[in-house]
Coordinates of N, CA and C in Angstrom, one line a residue:
Chain A
X22 N -12.7 29.0 8.5 CA -11.8 28.3 9.9 C -10.3 27.4 9.1
X23 N -11.0 26.6 8.2 CA -10.2 25.1 8.2 C -9.3 25.7 6.7
X24 N -9.9 26.8 6.3 CA -8.8 27.6 5.3 C -7.6 28.6 6.1
X25 N -7.6 28.9 6.8 CA -6.6 29.1 7.7 C -6.1 28.3 8.6
X26 N -6.2 27.4 8.9 CA -5.4 26.4 9.8 C -4.7 25.1 8.3
X27 N -6.1 24.7 7.0 CA -4.8 24.6 6.8 C -3.7 24.8 5.6
X28 N -3.9 26.7 6.4 CA -2.6 27.7 5.4 C -1.6 27.6 6.3
X29 N -1.9 28.0 7.3 CA -0.9 27.6 9.0 C -0.3 26.2 8.8
X30 N -0.5 25.0 8.8 CA 0.0 23.4 8.8 C 1.0 23.6 7.8
X31 N 0.7 23.9 6.4 CA 1.4 23.9 5.6 C 2.5 24.5 5.4
X32 N 2.4 25.8 6.4 CA 3.9 26.8 5.8 C 4.8 26.1 7.3
X33 N 3.8 26.1 8.4 CA 4.4 25.2 9.2 C 5.6 24.1 9.2
X34 N 4.7 22.4 8.3 CA 5.5 21.2 7.5 C 6.4 22.1 7.4
X35 N 6.6 23.2 5.6 CA 7.6 23.6 5.3 C 8.6 24.2 5.9
X36 N 8.3 24.7 6.6 CA 9.8 25.2 7.8 C 10.2 24.7 8.1
X37 N 9.2 22.7 8.6 CA 10.5 22.2 9.4 C 10.8 21.0 8.3
X38 N 10.4 21.1 7.3 CA 11.2 20.2 6.1 C 12.4 21.5 5.6
X39 N 12.6 22.3 5.8 CA 13.8 23.0 5.6 C 14.7 23.1 6.5
X40 N 14.3 23.1 8.0 CA 15.5 22.7 8.8 C 15.8 21.2 9.0
X41 N 15.4 20.1 8.6 CA 15.4 19.0 7.9 C 16.3 18.9 6.2
X42 N 16.0 19.7 6.4 CA 17.2 19.9 4.4 C 18.8 20.6 5.4
X43 N 18.5 21.4 6.2 CA 19.6 22.1 7.1 C 20.2 21.0 8.0
X44 N 19.9 20.6 8.8 CA 19.9 19.4 9.5 C 20.9 18.3 8.9
X45 N 20.6 17.6 7.8 CA 21.1 16.2 6.6 C 22.3 17.6 6.1
X46 N 22.4 18.7 5.8 CA 23.5 19.0 5.3 C 24.3 19.3 5.9
X47 N 24.7 19.7 7.4 CA 25.1 19.7 8.1 C 25.9 18.6 8.6
X48 N 24.5 17.4 9.2 CA 25.5 16.0 9.4 C 26.2 15.4 8.4
X49 N 25.9 15.9 6.8 CA 27.0 15.0 5.8 C 27.7 15.7 6.0
X50 N 28.2 17.3 5.7 CA 29.5 18.0 6.0 C 30.0 17.0 6.9
X51 N 30.2 16.0 8.4 CA 30.8 15.8 9.6 C 30.5 14.3 8.8
X52 N 29.8 13.8 7.8 CA 29.9 12.3 7.9 C 31.1 11.6 8.0
X53 N 29.8 10.5 8.9 CA 31.3 9.2 9.5 C 30.2 8.2 9.7
X54 N 30.9 7.1 10.3 CA 30.0 6.2 10.4 C 29.3 6.1 11.7
X55 N 29.7 7.5 12.4 CA 28.7 7.6 13.7 C 27.4 8.5 13.8
X56 N 27.8 8.6 12.2 CA 26.5 9.8 12.6 C 25.2 9.0 11.7
X57 N 25.4 8.4 10.3 CA 25.0 7.9 9.9 C 23.1 7.6 10.1
X58 N 23.1 7.0 11.2 CA 21.4 7.1 11.8 C 20.7 8.2 11.7
X59 N 21.7 9.5 12.1 CA 21.2 11.0 12.3 C 20.5 11.4 10.5
X60 N 21.4 10.6 9.9 CA 22.2 11.2 8.7 C 20.6 10.6 7.4
X61 N 20.3 9.2 8.1 CA 19.1 8.6 7.2 C 17.7 9.3 7.7
X62 N 17.6 9.8 9.2 CA 16.5 9.9 9.9 C 16.4 11.5 9.5
X63 N 17.2 12.0 9.5 CA 17.2 13.5 8.6 C 16.3 13.3 7.2
X64 N 16.9 12.6 6.1 CA 16.7 12.0 5.4 C 14.9 12.1 4.7
X65 N 14.8 11.2 5.9 CA 13.4 10.5 5.5 C 12.4 11.7 6.5
X66 N 13.1 12.2 7.2 CA 11.9 13.3 8.1 C 11.7 14.8 6.9
X67 N 13.0 14.8 6.4 CA 12.5 15.8 5.2 C 11.7 15.2 3.8
X68 N 12.3 13.8 4.0 CA 10.8 14.0 3.1 C 9.4 13.4 3.5
X69 N 9.2 13.3 4.3 CA 8.3 13.1 5.0 C 7.3 14.6 5.4
X70 N 8.0 15.1 5.6 CA 7.2 16.7 6.1 C 7.4 17.0 4.6
X71 N 8.0 17.5 3.9 CA 7.8 17.8 2.0 C 6.2 17.1 2.0
X72 N 6.3 16.0 2.3 CA 4.8 15.3 1.6 C 3.4 15.3 2.1
X73 N 3.6 15.7 3.6 CA 3.2 16.2 4.1 C 2.6 17.7 4.2
X74 N 3.7 18.4 3.6 CA 3.0 19.8 3.3 C 2.6 19.6 1.5
X75 N 2.7 19.0 1.1 CA 2.5 18.7 -0.5 C 0.7 18.4 0.1
X76 N 0.5 17.3 1.0 CA -0.9 16.6 1.3 C -1.8 18.4 1.6
X77 N -1.2 18.7 2.5 CA -2.4 20.2 3.4 C -2.0 21.8 2.4
X78 N -1.0 21.1 1.8 CA -1.0 22.6 0.7 C -1.9 22.6 -0.3
X79 N -1.3 20.6 -0.8 CA -2.4 20.8 -2.2 C -4.2 21.0 -1.8
X80 N -4.1 20.1 -0.7 CA -5.9 20.0 -0.7 C -6.4 21.5 -0.2
X81 N -5.1 22.9 0.4 CA -5.5 24.2 0.7 C -6.1 24.7 -0.7
X82 N -5.0 24.7 -2.1 CA -4.7 25.0 -3.4 C -5.9 24.5 -3.7
X83 N -6.4 23.4 -3.9 CA -7.4 23.0 -4.6 C -8.5 23.4 -4.1
X84 N -9.0 23.7 -2.6 CA -10.1 23.8 -2.4 C -10.6 24.9 -1.9
X85 N -8.9 26.2 -1.4 CA -9.2 27.4 -1.3 C -9.0 28.1 -2.5
X86 N -8.2 27.9 -2.8 CA -6.8 29.1 -3.7 C -8.1 29.8 -4.6
X87 N -8.5 29.0 -4.9 CA -9.7 30.2 -5.9 C -10.4 31.6 -6.5
X88 N -11.0 31.7 -4.5 CA -11.2 33.3 -4.6 C -10.1 34.0 -4.2
X89 N -8.7 33.1 -3.5 CA -7.6 34.4 -3.4 C -7.2 34.9 -4.4
X90 N -7.0 34.0 -6.1 CA -6.2 33.9 -6.5 C -7.4 35.3 -7.6
X91 N -8.4 35.4 -7.8 CA -9.8 36.2 -8.2 C -9.4 37.4 -7.4
X92 N -8.7 37.4 -5.8 CA -9.0 39.0 -4.9 C -7.8 39.1 -5.8
X93 N -6.2 38.4 -5.8 CA -5.5 39.1 -6.4 C -5.0 39.3 -7.2
X94 N -5.6 38.7 -8.4 CA -5.4 38.9 -9.6 C -6.4 40.7 -9.6
X95 N -6.9 40.7 -9.8 CA -8.0 42.5 -9.4 C -7.5 43.1 -8.9
X96 N -6.6 43.2 -7.8 CA -5.9 43.9 -7.0 C -4.8 44.7 -7.9
X97 N -3.9 45.4 -6.4 CA -2.7 46.4 -6.7 C -1.3 45.3 -7.1
X98 N -1.3 43.8 -6.9 CA 0.5 43.1 -6.9 C -0.4 41.4 -7.9
X99 N -0.9 42.0 -8.6 CA -1.8 40.3 -9.3 C 0.1 39.8 -9.8
X100 N 0.6 40.2 -9.7 CA 1.7 38.9 -9.5 C 1.9 38.5 -8.8
X101 N 1.5 38.4 -7.8 CA 2.0 37.3 -7.0 C 1.1 36.5 -7.1
X102 N 0.4 36.4 -8.3 CA 0.0 35.1 -8.3 C 0.3 34.5 -9.8
X103 N 0.4 35.6 -10.7 CA 1.2 35.6 -11.7 C 2.6 35.1 -12.6
X104 N 3.2 34.8 -10.6 CA 4.6 34.7 -10.7 C 5.1 34.1 -9.8
X105 N 4.2 35.0 -8.5 CA 5.1 33.8 -7.2 C 3.9 32.7 -7.1
X106 N 3.0 32.6 -7.2 CA 2.0 31.1 -6.7 C 2.4 30.4 -8.0
X107 N 2.4 30.8 -9.5 CA 2.4 29.7 -10.3 C 3.6 29.0 -10.2
X108 N 4.4 29.8 -10.4 CA 6.2 29.2 -9.8 C 6.5 28.3 -8.9
X109 N 6.0 28.8 -7.4 CA 5.7 28.2 -6.3 C 5.6 26.7 -7.0
X110 N 3.8 27.0 -6.9 CA 3.5 25.3 -7.2 C 3.5 24.4 -7.6
X111 N 4.3 24.9 -9.3 CA 4.9 23.9 -10.3 C 6.4 23.6 -9.3
X112 N 7.4 24.6 -9.0 CA 8.6 24.0 -8.6 C 8.9 23.3 -7.3
X113 N 7.5 23.9 -6.3 CA 7.4 22.6 -5.5 C 7.6 21.2 -6.1
X114 N 6.5 21.2 -6.6 CA 6.6 19.2 -7.3 C 8.2 19.0 -7.3
X115 N 9.0 20.0 -8.1 CA 10.3 19.2 -8.1 C 11.4 18.9 -7.0
X116 N 10.8 19.8 -5.7 CA 11.2 19.7 -4.9 C 10.9 18.4 -4.0
X117 N 10.0 18.0 -4.1 CA 9.1 17.2 -3.6 C 9.9 15.8 -3.9
X118 N 10.1 15.6 -5.4 CA 11.0 14.8 -5.6 C 12.1 14.4 -5.4
X119 N 13.0 15.5 -5.3 CA 14.1 15.5 -4.6 C 14.0 14.7 -2.9
X120 N 13.3 15.4 -2.4 CA 12.9 15.0 -1.2 C 12.7 13.7 -1.0
X121 N 12.0 13.2 -2.0 CA 12.0 11.8 -2.3 C 12.9 11.3 -2.6
X122 N 13.8 11.5 -3.4 CA 14.7 10.2 -3.3 C 16.1 11.0 -2.9
X123 N 16.3 11.8 -2.3 CA 17.3 11.5 -1.1 C 17.2 10.7 -0.4
X124 N 16.2 10.0 1.1 CA 16.5 9.4 1.1 C 17.1 7.9 0.4
X125 N 16.5 8.0 -0.3 CA 17.3 6.6 -1.1 C 18.5 6.6 -1.7
X126 N 19.1 7.9 -1.7 CA 20.8 8.4 -1.8 C 21.1 8.0 -0.8
X127 N 21.3 8.5 0.9 CA 21.9 8.7 1.7 C 21.3 7.0 1.9
X128 N 20.4 6.3 2.0 CA 20.4 4.7 2.7 C 21.4 4.2 1.5
X129 N 21.4 3.9 1.0 CA 22.3 3.2 -0.7 C 23.6 4.0 -0.8
X130 N 23.6 5.1 -0.5 CA 25.5 5.1 -1.2 C 25.4 6.5 0.0
X131 N 26.2 5.6 1.3 CA 26.4 6.8 2.7 C 27.2 7.4 2.3
X132 N 27.0 8.8 2.6 CA 27.4 10.2 2.5 C 29.5 9.8 3.4
X133 N 29.0 8.8 4.5 CA 30.7 8.8 4.9 C 31.7 8.0 4.0
X134 N 31.3 7.5 3.2 CA 32.3 7.1 2.2 C 33.1 7.9 1.3
X135 N 32.4 9.0 1.2 CA 33.4 10.5 0.5 C 33.0 10.7 -0.3
X136 N 34.2 11.5 -1.4 CA 33.3 11.2 -3.1 C 32.4 11.9 -3.1
X137 N 31.9 11.3 -4.5 CA 30.9 11.8 -5.3 C 29.0 11.6 -4.4
X138 N 29.4 10.8 -3.5 CA 28.2 11.1 -3.1 C 28.2 11.6 -1.2
X139 N 29.2 12.0 -1.7 CA 29.0 13.3 -0.2 C 28.0 14.5 -0.7
X140 N 29.6 15.0 -2.1 CA 28.8 15.9 -3.4 C 27.4 15.9 -3.0
X141 N 27.1 14.6 -3.8 CA 26.1 15.1 -3.9 C 24.5 15.0 -3.4
X142 N 25.2 14.1 -1.5 CA 23.6 14.3 -1.1 C 24.2 16.3 -0.3
X143 N 25.4 16.6 -0.2 CA 25.7 17.9 0.2 C 24.7 18.6 -1.0
X144 N 24.6 18.9 -2.0 CA 24.2 19.8 -3.0 C 22.5 19.7 -3.4
X145 N 22.1 18.1 -2.8 CA 21.3 18.5 -2.7 C 20.1 19.1 -1.7
X146 N 20.8 18.2 -0.5 CA 20.7 18.9 0.3 C 20.4 21.1 0.4
X147 N 21.2 21.0 -0.2 CA 21.3 22.3 0.7 C 20.8 23.3 -1.0
X148 N 20.3 22.4 -1.3 CA 19.2 22.7 -3.1 C 18.2 22.8 -1.6
X149 N 18.1 22.3 -1.2 CA 16.8 21.5 -1.3 C 16.1 22.7 -0.3
X150 N 17.9 23.1 0.6 CA 17.1 24.0 1.8 C 16.3 25.7 1.4
X151 N 18.1 26.4 -0.4 CA 17.4 26.9 -0.5 C 15.6 26.9 -1.0
X152 N 15.6 26.1 -2.0 CA 14.1 25.9 -2.3 C 12.8 25.9 -2.0
X153 N 13.6 25.7 -0.5 CA 12.0 25.3 0.9 C 12.0 26.8 1.3
X154 N 13.1 27.3 1.4 CA 13.1 29.2 1.8 C 12.4 30.1 0.7
X155 N 13.2 29.6 -1.0 CA 12.1 31.0 -1.9 C 10.8 30.0 -1.5
X156 N 9.9 28.7 -1.3 CA 8.6 28.6 -1.7 C 7.9 29.5 -0.1
X157 N 8.6 29.7 0.4 CA 8.3 30.2 2.3 C 7.6 31.6 1.6
X158 N 9.2 32.5 0.8 CA 9.5 33.6 0.6 C 8.3 33.6 -0.4
X159 N 7.8 32.4 -0.9 CA 6.7 32.9 -2.0 C 5.7 33.3 -1.4
X160 N 5.4 32.6 -0.7 CA 4.2 32.4 -0.1 C 4.2 32.9 0.8
X161 N 4.4 34.1 1.6 CA 4.6 35.1 2.4 C 4.0 35.9 0.8
X162 N 4.4 36.2 -0.1 CA 3.9 37.3 -0.9 C 2.7 36.8 -2.0
X163 N 2.1 35.8 -1.5 CA 1.2 35.7 -2.2 C -0.1 36.3 -0.6
X164 N 0.3 36.1 0.5 CA -0.4 36.5 1.2 C -0.8 38.0 1.2
X165 N 0.8 38.5 0.8 CA 0.7 39.9 0.6 C -0.2 40.3 -0.5
X166 N -0.2 40.1 -1.4 CA -1.0 40.0 -2.5 C -2.7 39.8 -2.3
X167 N -3.2 39.0 -1.2 CA -4.3 39.3 -0.7 C -4.3 40.1 0.0
X168 N -3.9 40.4 0.7 CA -4.3 41.4 2.1 C -3.9 42.8 1.2
X169 N -3.0 43.4 0.0 CA -2.9 44.5 -0.3 C -4.6 44.2 -1.7
X170 N -4.7 43.8 -1.7 CA -6.0 43.6 -2.7 C -7.2 43.9 -1.8
X171 N -7.8 43.6 -0.4 CA -8.3 43.4 0.5 C -8.7 45.1 1.0
X172 N -7.2 45.6 0.6 CA -6.9 46.8 1.9 C -7.5 48.3 0.7
X173 N -8.4 49.4 1.5 CA -8.4 50.2 0.5 C -7.8 51.1 -0.2
X174 N -7.7 51.3 -1.4 CA -6.8 51.4 -2.2 C -6.8 52.3 -3.4
Chain B
X2 N 29.2 4.0 -6.9 CA 27.6 4.8 -7.0 C 26.4 3.9 -6.8
X3 N 25.8 3.7 -6.0 CA 24.7 2.2 -6.1 C 23.8 2.7 -7.1
X4 N 23.1 1.6 -8.5 CA 21.9 0.9 -9.2 C 21.1 2.1 -8.8
X5 N 19.8 2.0 -7.8 CA 19.2 3.0 -7.3 C 19.6 4.3 -7.2
X6 N 20.4 4.6 -7.1 CA 20.8 6.1 -6.5 C 21.2 6.7 -7.7
X7 N 21.4 5.8 -8.8 CA 21.8 6.4 -10.2 C 20.8 5.9 -10.8
X8 N 19.6 4.5 -10.7 CA 18.5 4.5 -12.1 C 17.6 5.7 -11.4
X9 N 17.8 6.0 -9.9 CA 16.5 7.2 -9.7 C 16.8 8.8 -9.4
X10 N 18.1 9.2 -9.8 CA 18.6 10.1 -9.5 C 18.5 11.1 -11.4
X11 N 18.8 10.0 -12.2 CA 18.6 10.5 -13.6 C 17.9 10.8 -14.0
X12 N 17.0 9.7 -13.2 CA 14.7 9.9 -13.2 C 14.8 11.0 -13.1
X13 N 14.9 11.1 -11.7 CA 15.1 12.9 -11.5 C 15.7 14.0 -12.1
X14 N 16.1 13.7 -13.1 CA 16.3 15.0 -13.4 C 15.6 15.2 -15.1
X15 N 15.3 14.0 -15.5 CA 14.6 13.6 -16.6 C 13.7 14.1 -16.0
X16 N 13.3 13.7 -15.5 CA 11.3 13.8 -14.8 C 11.5 16.3 -14.3
X17 N 11.9 16.0 -13.9 CA 12.1 17.4 -13.7 C 11.7 18.2 -15.0
X18 N 12.9 17.7 -15.9 CA 13.1 18.9 -17.0 C 11.9 18.7 -18.1
X19 N 10.9 17.6 -17.9 CA 10.2 17.2 -18.7 C 8.7 17.4 -17.7
X20 N 8.7 18.0 -16.5 CA 7.8 18.4 -15.8 C 7.9 20.4 -16.2
X21 N 9.1 20.3 -16.1 CA 9.2 22.1 -16.1 C 8.9 22.4 -17.8
X22 N 9.1 21.2 -18.8 CA 8.5 21.5 -20.2 C 7.1 21.0 -20.0
X23 N 6.5 20.4 -19.1 CA 4.8 20.3 -18.7 C 4.4 21.6 -18.4
X24 N 5.0 22.6 -17.7 CA 4.3 23.1 -17.7 C 4.3 24.7 -19.0
X25 N 4.7 24.9 -19.5 CA 5.4 25.9 -20.4 C 3.8 25.0 -21.1
X26 N 3.7 23.9 -22.1 CA 3.1 23.3 -22.8 C 1.9 23.5 -22.5
X27 N 1.4 23.2 -20.8 CA 0.0 23.5 -20.7 C -0.7 24.7 -20.5
X28 N 0.6 25.7 -20.3 CA 0.4 27.3 -20.0 C -0.8 27.7 -21.3
X29 N 0.8 26.9 -22.3 CA -0.1 27.7 -24.0 C -0.8 26.9 -24.5
X30 N -1.4 25.8 -24.1 CA -2.1 25.0 -24.5 C -3.3 24.7 -24.8
X31 N -4.5 25.7 -25.1 CA -5.6 25.4 -23.6 C -6.1 23.7 -24.0
X32 N -5.7 23.2 -25.0 CA -6.6 21.9 -25.4 C -5.8 20.5 -23.9
X33 N -4.6 21.1 -23.8 CA -3.5 20.5 -23.0 C -4.1 20.8 -21.3
X34 N -4.2 21.8 -21.2 CA -4.2 22.2 -20.0 C -5.6 21.8 -19.8
X35 N -6.9 22.0 -20.4 CA -8.7 21.3 -20.2 C -8.5 19.7 -19.9
X36 N -7.9 19.3 -20.5 CA -6.9 17.7 -21.3 C -7.0 17.4 -19.3
X37 N -5.8 18.2 -18.9 CA -5.4 17.9 -17.4 C -6.0 18.1 -16.7
X38 N -7.0 18.9 -16.7 CA -7.9 19.6 -15.4 C -9.0 18.4 -15.7
X39 N -9.8 18.3 -16.9 CA -10.4 17.1 -16.6 C -10.0 15.4 -15.9
X40 N -8.7 15.2 -16.3 CA -8.8 13.7 -15.6 C -8.8 13.6 -14.0
X41 N -8.0 15.0 -13.8 CA -7.9 14.5 -11.8 C -9.9 15.7 -11.4
X42 N -10.1 16.9 -12.4 CA -10.3 17.6 -11.3 C -9.4 18.7 -11.9
X43 N -8.5 19.0 -11.6 CA -7.1 20.5 -11.5 C -5.7 19.7 -12.4
X44 N -5.9 20.9 -13.1 CA -4.6 20.3 -13.9 C -3.0 20.2 -12.7
X45 N -2.8 20.8 -11.6 CA -2.5 20.5 -10.9 C -2.6 19.7 -10.3
X46 N -3.5 18.7 -10.2 CA -3.8 17.8 -9.6 C -2.4 16.5 -10.3
X47 N -3.2 16.8 -11.9 CA -2.8 15.9 -12.8 C -1.1 16.5 -13.3
X48 N -0.7 17.0 -13.0 CA 0.6 17.3 -13.2 C 1.6 16.6 -12.3
X49 N 0.8 17.3 -10.9 CA 2.0 16.2 -10.3 C 1.4 14.6 -10.1
X50 N 0.7 14.0 -10.3 CA 0.6 12.5 -10.5 C 1.2 12.5 -12.0
X51 N 1.2 12.7 -12.7 CA 1.9 12.0 -14.2 C 3.5 12.7 -13.6
X52 N 4.0 13.6 -12.8 CA 5.3 13.5 -12.8 C 5.9 12.7 -11.9
X53 N 4.8 12.3 -10.5 CA 5.4 11.5 -9.4 C 5.2 9.7 -10.8
X54 N 4.6 10.0 -11.7 CA 4.5 8.2 -12.5 C 5.9 8.1 -12.7
X55 N 6.1 8.9 -13.6 CA 7.1 9.6 -14.5 C 8.7 9.0 -13.9
X56 N 8.9 9.7 -13.0 CA 9.5 9.0 -12.1 C 9.7 7.6 -11.3
X57 N 9.0 7.5 -10.8 CA 9.0 6.0 -10.5 C 8.9 4.8 -11.7
X58 N 8.3 5.0 -13.0 CA 8.3 4.2 -13.5 C 10.1 4.3 -14.2
X59 N 10.5 5.5 -14.9 CA 11.6 5.7 -15.4 C 12.8 5.1 -14.8
X60 N 12.5 5.1 -13.0 CA 14.0 5.1 -12.5 C 13.2 3.4 -12.0
X61 N 12.6 3.0 -12.5 CA 12.5 1.4 -12.1 C 13.1 0.7 -13.9
X62 N 13.0 1.6 -14.4 CA 13.1 1.1 -16.0 C 14.8 1.1 -15.6
X63 N 15.7 1.9 -15.2 CA 17.0 2.4 -15.4 C 17.9 1.5 -14.2
X64 N 16.8 0.9 -13.5 CA 17.6 0.1 -13.0 C 18.1 -0.9 -13.4
X65 N 18.0 -1.6 -14.3 CA 18.1 -2.3 -15.4 C 19.7 -2.0 -15.9
X66 N 20.1 -1.2 -15.9 CA 21.0 0.0 -17.2 C 22.0 0.6 -16.8
X67 N 23.5 0.5 -16.8 CA 24.3 0.7 -16.7 C 24.5 2.0 -15.9
X68 N 25.6 2.0 -14.6 CA 25.8 3.1 -14.0 C 26.0 4.3 -15.1
X69 N 25.8 5.7 -15.0 CA 26.6 6.8 -14.8 C 27.9 6.9 -14.4
X70 N 28.8 7.8 -15.0 CA 29.9 8.1 -13.9 C 29.2 8.9 -13.2
X71 N 30.2 8.9 -11.9 CA 29.7 9.5 -10.2 C 29.8 10.4 -10.4
X72 N 30.6 11.1 -11.0 CA 30.8 12.8 -11.5 C 29.3 13.4 -12.3
X73 N 29.0 12.5 -13.2 CA 27.8 13.1 -14.0 C 26.8 12.9 -13.3
X74 N 26.3 12.0 -12.2 CA 25.1 12.6 -11.1 C 25.6 14.0 -10.2
X75 N 27.1 13.3 -9.6 CA 26.8 14.8 -9.6 C 26.1 16.1 -9.9
X76 N 26.4 16.1 -10.4 CA 25.8 17.7 -11.9 C 24.3 17.5 -12.4
X77 N 23.7 16.0 -13.0 CA 22.9 15.9 -13.1 C 22.0 15.8 -12.5
X78 N 21.8 15.3 -10.9 CA 20.6 16.4 -10.0 C 20.4 17.0 -9.3
X79 N 21.4 18.0 -9.1 CA 20.9 19.1 -8.7 C 21.1 20.2 -10.0
X80 N 21.6 20.0 -11.2 CA 21.5 20.8 -12.1 C 19.7 20.5 -12.9
X81 N 19.4 19.7 -12.1 CA 18.2 18.9 -12.6 C 17.4 20.2 -11.9
X82 N 17.1 19.9 -11.3 CA 16.6 20.6 -10.3 C 16.5 22.6 -10.4
X83 N 18.1 23.2 -10.5 CA 18.1 24.2 -11.0 C 17.8 24.7 -12.1
X84 N 17.7 24.1 -13.4 CA 17.3 24.3 -14.7 C 15.6 23.8 -14.7
X85 N 15.1 23.1 -13.8 CA 14.4 23.0 -14.1 C 13.1 23.6 -13.4
X86 N 13.8 24.7 -13.2 CA 13.1 25.4 -11.8 C 13.1 26.7 -13.0
X87 N 14.9 27.0 -13.3 CA 14.8 27.9 -14.0 C 14.2 28.6 -15.2
X88 N 13.1 27.1 -15.7 CA 12.4 27.2 -16.9 C 11.4 27.8 -16.4
X89 N 10.3 26.9 -15.6 CA 9.8 27.3 -15.1 C 9.0 28.8 -14.9
X90 N 10.0 29.1 -13.9 CA 10.6 30.9 -13.1 C 11.1 32.0 -14.7
X91 N 11.6 31.6 -15.4 CA 12.1 32.1 -17.0 C 10.8 32.3 -17.4
X92 N 9.5 30.9 -17.5 CA 8.2 31.1 -18.5 C 7.3 31.9 -18.0
X93 N 7.3 32.1 -16.7 CA 6.3 32.9 -16.0 C 6.7 34.6 -15.5
X94 N 8.2 34.8 -15.8 CA 8.4 36.4 -16.0 C 8.4 36.4 -17.0
X95 N 8.4 35.9 -18.4 CA 8.0 36.2 -19.4 C 6.6 36.0 -19.8
X96 N 5.8 35.2 -19.4 CA 4.0 35.3 -19.9 C 3.3 36.1 -19.6

């Protein structure tokens, strides 16, 4: 049961992080002195949700993934592990660092000042959205790999 | 651009590239993989710890340095993520 619970929490907090990335992107598009607090809040929540996603997903990965990995590798869709999981687990670490840096960036160089500060936050938050979406997609394909291995074939 | 944003932005870009290189090295070198697995019990946990340490230490070192050009930082941070991810994904496509 805790296996499935960890997995659901991991995916849920990942989606919340993605939504905060999108929120940060939209607020930055309309950056002004009046929405500075919302920009800071979005960046802090993004970082928080990414760290929770990391801790929950990492615990699941270390404690439970070994058995599922063996199933996937023996099944009809081995690249669910060989490409999707391997790429996901390492690219996620890069996204985690970017999410950790973003609150520093929005606090110390408010995007409302325009120019490079705004571009930097827009690019970074936009890539966070795409990256976290890719992580969710890769997670779904890993689950599909397990399911395909368990189905009669 | 603020010196903290500069320092940790450059640190992120460097760490992202080195982390991607470490993925390639540990996957190709069984000794490195085993050493990393032995440090914390799992290679991925060690990878995360090393990456976080590098990000923080390099960022703190760079705090005292001269800032980079503002436009350069706009290219460095997203570029670091894209290039690091491309190295990782490209490696696992070929591996």
